Short mmCIF file of C-alpha atoms in Angstrom, two decimals:
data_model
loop_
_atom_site.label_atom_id
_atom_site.label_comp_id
_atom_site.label_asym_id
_atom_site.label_seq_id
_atom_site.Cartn_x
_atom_site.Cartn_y
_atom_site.Cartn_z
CA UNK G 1 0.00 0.00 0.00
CA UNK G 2 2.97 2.16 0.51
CA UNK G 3 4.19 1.79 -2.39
CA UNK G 4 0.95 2.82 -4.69
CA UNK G 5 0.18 5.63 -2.60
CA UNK G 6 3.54 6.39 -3.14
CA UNK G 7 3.40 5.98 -7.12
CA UNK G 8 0.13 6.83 -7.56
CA UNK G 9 -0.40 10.10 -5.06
CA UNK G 10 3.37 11.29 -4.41
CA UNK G 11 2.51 10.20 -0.45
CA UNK G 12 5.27 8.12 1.56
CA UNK G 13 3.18 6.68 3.79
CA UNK G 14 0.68 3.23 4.23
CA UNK G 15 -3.08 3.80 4.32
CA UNK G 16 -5.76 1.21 4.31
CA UNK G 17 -7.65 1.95 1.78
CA UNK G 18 -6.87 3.59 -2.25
CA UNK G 19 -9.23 4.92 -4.59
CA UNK G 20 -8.38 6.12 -8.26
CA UNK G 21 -10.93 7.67 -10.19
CA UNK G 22 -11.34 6.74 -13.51
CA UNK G 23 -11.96 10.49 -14.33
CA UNK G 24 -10.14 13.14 -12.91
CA UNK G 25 -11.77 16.12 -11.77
CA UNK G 26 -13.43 17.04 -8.66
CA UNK G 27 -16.75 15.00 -9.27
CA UNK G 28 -16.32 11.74 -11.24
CA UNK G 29 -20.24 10.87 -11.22
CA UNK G 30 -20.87 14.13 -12.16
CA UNK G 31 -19.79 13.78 -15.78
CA UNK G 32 -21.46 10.04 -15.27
CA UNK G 33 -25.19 10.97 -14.34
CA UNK G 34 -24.76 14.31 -17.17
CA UNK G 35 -23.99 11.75 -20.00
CA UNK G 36 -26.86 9.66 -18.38
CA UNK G 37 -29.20 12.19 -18.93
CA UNK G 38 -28.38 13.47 -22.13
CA UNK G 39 -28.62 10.14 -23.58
CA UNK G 40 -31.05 6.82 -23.38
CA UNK G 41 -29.70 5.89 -19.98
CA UNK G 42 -31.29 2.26 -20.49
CA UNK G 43 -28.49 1.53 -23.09
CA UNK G 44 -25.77 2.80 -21.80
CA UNK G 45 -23.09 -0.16 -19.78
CA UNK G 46 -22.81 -0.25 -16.29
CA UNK G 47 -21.16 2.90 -14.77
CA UNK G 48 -17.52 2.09 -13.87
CA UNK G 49 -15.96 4.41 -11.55
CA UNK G 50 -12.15 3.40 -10.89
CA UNK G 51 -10.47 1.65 -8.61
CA UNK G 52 -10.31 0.31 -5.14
CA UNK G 53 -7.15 -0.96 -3.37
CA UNK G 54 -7.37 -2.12 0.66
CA UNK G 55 -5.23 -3.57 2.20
CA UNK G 56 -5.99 -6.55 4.35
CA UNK G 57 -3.27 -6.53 6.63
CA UNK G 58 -4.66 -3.21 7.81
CA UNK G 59 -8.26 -4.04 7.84
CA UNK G 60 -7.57 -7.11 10.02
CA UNK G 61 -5.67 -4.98 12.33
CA UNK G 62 -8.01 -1.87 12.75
CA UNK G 63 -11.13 -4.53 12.93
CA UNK G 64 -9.21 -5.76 15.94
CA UNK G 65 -8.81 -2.29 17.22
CA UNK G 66 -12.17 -1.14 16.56
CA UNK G 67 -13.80 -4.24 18.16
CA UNK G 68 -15.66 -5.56 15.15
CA UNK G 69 -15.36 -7.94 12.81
CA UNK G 70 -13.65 -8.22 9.81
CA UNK G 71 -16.65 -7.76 7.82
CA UNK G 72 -17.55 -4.48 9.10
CA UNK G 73 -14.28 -3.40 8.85
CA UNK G 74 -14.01 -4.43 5.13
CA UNK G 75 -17.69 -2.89 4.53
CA UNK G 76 -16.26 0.22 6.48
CA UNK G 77 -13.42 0.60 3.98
CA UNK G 78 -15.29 -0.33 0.52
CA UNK G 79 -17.63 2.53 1.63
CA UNK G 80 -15.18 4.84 2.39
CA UNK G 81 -13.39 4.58 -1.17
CA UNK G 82 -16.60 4.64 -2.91
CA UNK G 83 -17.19 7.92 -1.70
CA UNK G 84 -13.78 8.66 -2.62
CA UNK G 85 -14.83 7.85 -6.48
CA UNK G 86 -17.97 9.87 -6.15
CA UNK G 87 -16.19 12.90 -5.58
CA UNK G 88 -16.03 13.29 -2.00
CA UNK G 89 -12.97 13.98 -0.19
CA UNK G 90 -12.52 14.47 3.87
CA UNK G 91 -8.80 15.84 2.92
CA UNK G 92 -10.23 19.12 1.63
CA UNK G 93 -10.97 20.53 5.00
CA UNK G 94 -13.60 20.29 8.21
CA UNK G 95 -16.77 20.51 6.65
CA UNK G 96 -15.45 18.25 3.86
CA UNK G 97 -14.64 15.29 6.39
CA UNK G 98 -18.01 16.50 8.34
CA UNK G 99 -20.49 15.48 4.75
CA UNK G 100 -17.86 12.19 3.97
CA UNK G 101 -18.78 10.85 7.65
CA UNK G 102 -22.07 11.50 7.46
CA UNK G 103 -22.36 9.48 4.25
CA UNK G 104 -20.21 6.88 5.49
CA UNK G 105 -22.47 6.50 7.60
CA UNK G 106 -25.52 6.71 6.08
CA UNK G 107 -23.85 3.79 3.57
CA UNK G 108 -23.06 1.63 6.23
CA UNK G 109 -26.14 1.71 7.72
CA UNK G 110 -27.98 0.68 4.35
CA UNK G 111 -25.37 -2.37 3.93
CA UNK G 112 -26.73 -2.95 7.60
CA UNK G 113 -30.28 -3.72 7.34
CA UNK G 114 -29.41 -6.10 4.04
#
């Protein structure tokens, strides 16, 4: 993980979870949903986003330090980078992180009840 973030954001460091947007501005789905519209959204492929790297190692170990399983934590993660690929980023400031948590949550809670 150190290594891609490395590579692929200029950051020296390990994280636990990676997203890469396929397009890249400041809202990937934005330029999704706007070609949805403007054409017969029933044809068009499924919407591919970009990519999402976790690593395990680190999802084990924060489960562990969280108290919940593995699941959650990999659920927890997925969600996170999601976002990430929809545009929203909790590295842009406060009220940035604020609206990400809030639709973390609001995600998880979904996945939840399934």
């Amino acid at each position: 993980m150190k290594e891609i973030n490395l590579l692929r954001r200029g950051k020296d460091k390990t994280t636990d979870v990676l997203s890469f947007p396929l397009e890249f501005d400041s809202s990937p789905l934005g330029a999704v949903l706007q070609k949805r519209k403007d054409e017969n959204h029933s044809s068009l492929p499924p919407i591919a986003l970009g990519e999402i790297v976790m690593s395990i190692d680190t999802l084990k170990k924060q489960a562990l330090e969280i108290g919940h399983e593995e699941k959650d934590e990999f659920y927890r993660l997925l969600v996170h980078g999601f976002l990430h690929l929809l545009g929203y980023d909790h590295e842009r400031g406060e009220e940035e992180e604020r609206i990400m948590k809030e639709k973390e949550d609001e995600c998880l809670e979904i996945l939840q009840d399934l």
